[in-house]
Amino acid sequence: MSDDGIKREPLPADVHDDEGNDEEEISAMKRRVAEMEAEAAKLRDMQATLDQQSSDLREDKEDIDGRSIFVGNVDYGASPEEIQSHFQSCGSINRVTILLDKFTGHPKGYAYVEFTEPSLVSNALVLNESVFRGRNLKVVPKRTNLPGLTRGRGRGGPPRGGRGGFRGNYPPRGGGYRGGYRGSRGRGYSPY
């Protein structure tokens, strides 16, 4: 018996044999931890290169947007070649993109024209309100979307009006709807 009064049995002899296995397991675990740390270092390096590439792409996108124009009110039957020939007088063009509806595949009615030089955008802006296939084109510089910033449309923000409550500084006429049971006020026929 031990000091606390609990009878303890001696350890079996095979426990001493497990100590060799424990050392092997510990060394195997250490090897696995070292492999995991090496893999984590590789992942950190890969993430750093991806971050660098994404910042380069963002700069490239801003550069491309700086030499591109938005063309609105484009005829639905227009081809990129026709749009390119319409803007050919402005300078050399890299690419013409007509946006399509992702569900139907039909044109949305607007396009982007990318020029080789940012200075050619001002030449293209002269063609605003020019007639193309019987329609007046809207030509403006392409804006760069900033992630996380909205233009004030869509969801979010404070509610605009709605039911009940105060509008402006005037209380609602008739008290407004406050909910709840108002009881019988003697209006008209009430069978119950």
Coordinates of C-alpha atoms in Angstrom, one line a residue:
M1 CA 0.0 0.0 0.0
S2 CA 1.0 3.5 -0.7
D3 CA 0.9 6.6 1.5
D4 CA -2.7 7.5 0.6
G5 CA -4.0 4.1 1.5
I6 CA -4.7 2.9 -2.1
K7 CA -3.3 -0.5 -3.0
R8 CA -1.3 -0.3 -6.2
E9 CA -0.3 -3.3 -8.3
P10 CA 3.2 -3.5 -9.8
L11 CA 3.5 -2.8 -13.4
P12 CA 3.7 -5.8 -15.8
A13 CA 7.0 -6.7 -17.4
D14 CA 5.9 -5.9 -21.0
V15 CA 5.5 -2.2 -20.2
H16 CA 9.3 -1.9 -20.2
D17 CA 9.3 -3.3 -23.8
D18 CA 6.9 -0.6 -25.0
E19 CA 9.5 2.1 -24.1
G20 CA 11.4 1.2 -27.3
N21 CA 8.2 1.5 -29.3
D22 CA 7.5 4.9 -27.7
E23 CA 10.8 6.2 -28.8
E24 CA 10.2 5.1 -32.4
E25 CA 6.7 6.7 -32.3
I26 CA 8.2 9.9 -31.0
S27 CA 10.9 10.0 -33.7
A28 CA 8.2 9.3 -36.3
M29 CA 6.0 12.1 -35.0
K30 CA 9.0 14.5 -35.0
R31 CA 9.7 13.5 -38.7
R32 CA 6.0 14.2 -39.6
V33 CA 6.1 17.6 -37.8
A34 CA 9.3 18.5 -39.7
E35 CA 7.6 17.5 -43.0
M36 CA 4.5 19.6 -42.1
E37 CA 6.7 22.6 -41.2
A38 CA 8.5 22.3 -44.5
E39 CA 5.1 22.0 -46.4
A40 CA 3.8 25.1 -44.5
A41 CA 6.9 27.0 -45.5
K42 CA 6.3 26.0 -49.1
L43 CA 2.7 27.2 -48.8
R44 CA 3.8 30.5 -47.4
D45 CA 6.1 31.0 -50.3
M46 CA 3.4 30.1 -52.8
Q47 CA 1.0 32.5 -51.1
A48 CA 3.6 35.3 -51.3
T49 CA 4.1 34.7 -55.0
L50 CA 0.3 34.6 -55.6
D51 CA -0.1 37.9 -53.7
Q52 CA 2.6 39.5 -55.8
Q53 CA 0.9 38.2 -59.0
S54 CA -2.5 39.5 -58.0
S55 CA -1.1 42.9 -57.2
D56 CA 0.6 42.9 -60.7
L57 CA -2.7 41.8 -62.3
R58 CA -4.5 44.6 -60.4
E59 CA -2.0 47.1 -61.8
D60 CA -2.3 45.6 -65.3
K61 CA -6.1 45.8 -65.0
E62 CA -6.0 49.5 -64.1
D63 CA -3.6 50.1 -67.0
I64 CA -6.0 48.3 -69.4
D65 CA -8.9 50.2 -68.0
G66 CA -7.0 53.4 -68.6
R67 CA -6.8 52.8 -72.3
S68 CA -10.3 51.4 -72.7
I69 CA -13.7 52.9 -73.4
F70 CA -17.3 51.8 -72.6
V71 CA -19.6 51.9 -75.6
G72 CA -23.4 51.8 -74.8
N73 CA -26.5 51.5 -76.9
V74 CA -24.8 49.1 -79.3
D75 CA -27.1 47.3 -81.7
Y76 CA -27.7 43.7 -80.7
G77 CA -26.7 42.4 -84.1
A78 CA -23.4 44.2 -84.2
S79 CA -20.2 42.2 -84.5
P80 CA -16.8 43.1 -82.9
E81 CA -15.4 43.7 -86.4
E82 CA -18.1 46.3 -87.1
I83 CA -17.4 48.1 -83.9
Q84 CA -13.7 47.9 -84.6
S85 CA -14.1 49.5 -88.0
H86 CA -16.3 52.2 -86.5
F87 CA -13.5 53.2 -84.0
Q88 CA -10.6 52.5 -86.3
S89 CA -10.3 56.2 -87.1
C90 CA -9.3 56.8 -83.4
G91 CA -6.2 54.7 -83.5
S92 CA -5.0 51.1 -83.3
I93 CA -7.3 48.7 -81.3
N94 CA -6.1 45.8 -79.2
R95 CA -9.5 44.2 -78.4
V96 CA -13.3 44.7 -78.8
T97 CA -15.5 42.9 -76.2
I98 CA -19.2 42.7 -76.6
L99 CA -20.8 41.6 -73.4
L100 CA -23.3 38.7 -73.5
D101 CA -26.0 37.6 -71.1
K102 CA -24.6 34.6 -69.3
F103 CA -27.9 32.7 -69.3
T104 CA -29.2 33.4 -72.8
G105 CA -26.0 34.1 -74.7
H106 CA -27.6 37.2 -76.3
P107 CA -25.7 40.5 -76.4
K108 CA -26.5 43.0 -73.6
G109 CA -26.2 46.0 -75.8
Y110 CA -22.8 47.4 -74.8
A111 CA -19.2 46.8 -75.5
Y112 CA -15.7 47.7 -74.4
V113 CA -13.0 48.8 -76.8
E114 CA -9.3 48.5 -75.7
F115 CA -6.8 50.7 -77.5
T116 CA -3.0 50.3 -77.6
E117 CA -2.3 53.7 -76.0
P118 CA -4.2 55.6 -73.3
S119 CA -4.0 58.8 -75.4
L120 CA -6.3 57.3 -78.0
V121 CA -9.2 57.2 -75.5
S122 CA -9.7 61.0 -75.9
N123 CA -9.9 60.5 -79.7
A124 CA -12.7 57.9 -79.2
L125 CA -14.7 60.1 -76.9
V126 CA -15.3 62.4 -79.9
L127 CA -17.5 59.6 -81.3
N128 CA -20.0 60.0 -78.4
E129 CA -23.5 60.3 -79.8
S130 CA -22.2 59.1 -83.2
V131 CA -24.7 56.9 -85.2
F132 CA -23.9 53.2 -85.5
R133 CA -26.4 50.9 -87.2
G134 CA -29.1 53.6 -86.7
R135 CA -28.5 54.1 -83.0
N136 CA -26.7 56.9 -81.1
L137 CA -23.7 55.4 -79.3
K138 CA -22.8 56.4 -75.7
V139 CA -19.0 56.5 -75.5
V140 CA -17.3 57.1 -72.1
P141 CA -14.0 56.1 -70.5
K142 CA -14.1 52.7 -68.9
R143 CA -14.1 53.0 -65.1
T144 CA -12.1 50.7 -62.9
N145 CA -14.2 48.7 -60.4
L146 CA -12.8 48.9 -56.8
P147 CA -13.5 45.7 -54.9
G148 CA -15.7 46.3 -51.8
L149 CA -17.0 49.7 -52.9
T150 CA -20.5 50.1 -54.2
R151 CA -21.9 53.0 -56.2
G152 CA -24.9 53.5 -53.8
R153 CA -27.3 51.3 -55.7
G154 CA -28.5 47.9 -54.7
R155 CA -29.0 46.5 -51.2
G156 CA -27.8 47.9 -48.0
G157 CA -28.0 51.4 -46.5
P158 CA -30.7 53.0 -44.5
P159 CA -34.3 52.1 -45.4
R160 CA -36.2 54.6 -47.6
G161 CA -39.7 55.0 -46.4
G162 CA -41.7 51.9 -45.7
R163 CA -44.7 51.2 -43.6
G164 CA -45.5 53.3 -40.5
G165 CA -43.0 55.4 -38.6
F166 CA -42.3 59.1 -39.1
R167 CA -41.5 60.5 -42.5
G168 CA -39.6 63.8 -42.1
N169 CA -40.7 65.9 -39.2
Y170 CA -44.4 65.2 -39.5
P171 CA -46.1 62.5 -37.5
P172 CA -48.2 60.1 -39.5
R173 CA -51.8 61.0 -40.0
G174 CA -54.3 58.9 -38.1
G175 CA -51.6 57.8 -35.6
G176 CA -49.9 55.4 -38.0
Y177 CA -50.1 51.6 -37.6
R178 CA -48.7 50.5 -34.2
G179 CA -50.0 47.0 -34.3
G180 CA -51.9 45.2 -31.5
Y181 CA -55.6 44.8 -30.8
R182 CA -57.5 48.0 -30.6
G183 CA -60.8 46.6 -29.3
S184 CA -64.3 47.3 -30.5
R185 CA -65.0 51.0 -31.2
G186 CA -68.5 50.6 -32.2
R187 CA -67.9 50.9 -35.9
G188 CA -70.4 49.2 -38.0
Y189 CA -71.8 45.7 -37.5
S190 CA -69.8 43.3 -35.3
P191 CA -71.4 39.9 -34.7
Y192 CA -69.2 38.9 -31.9

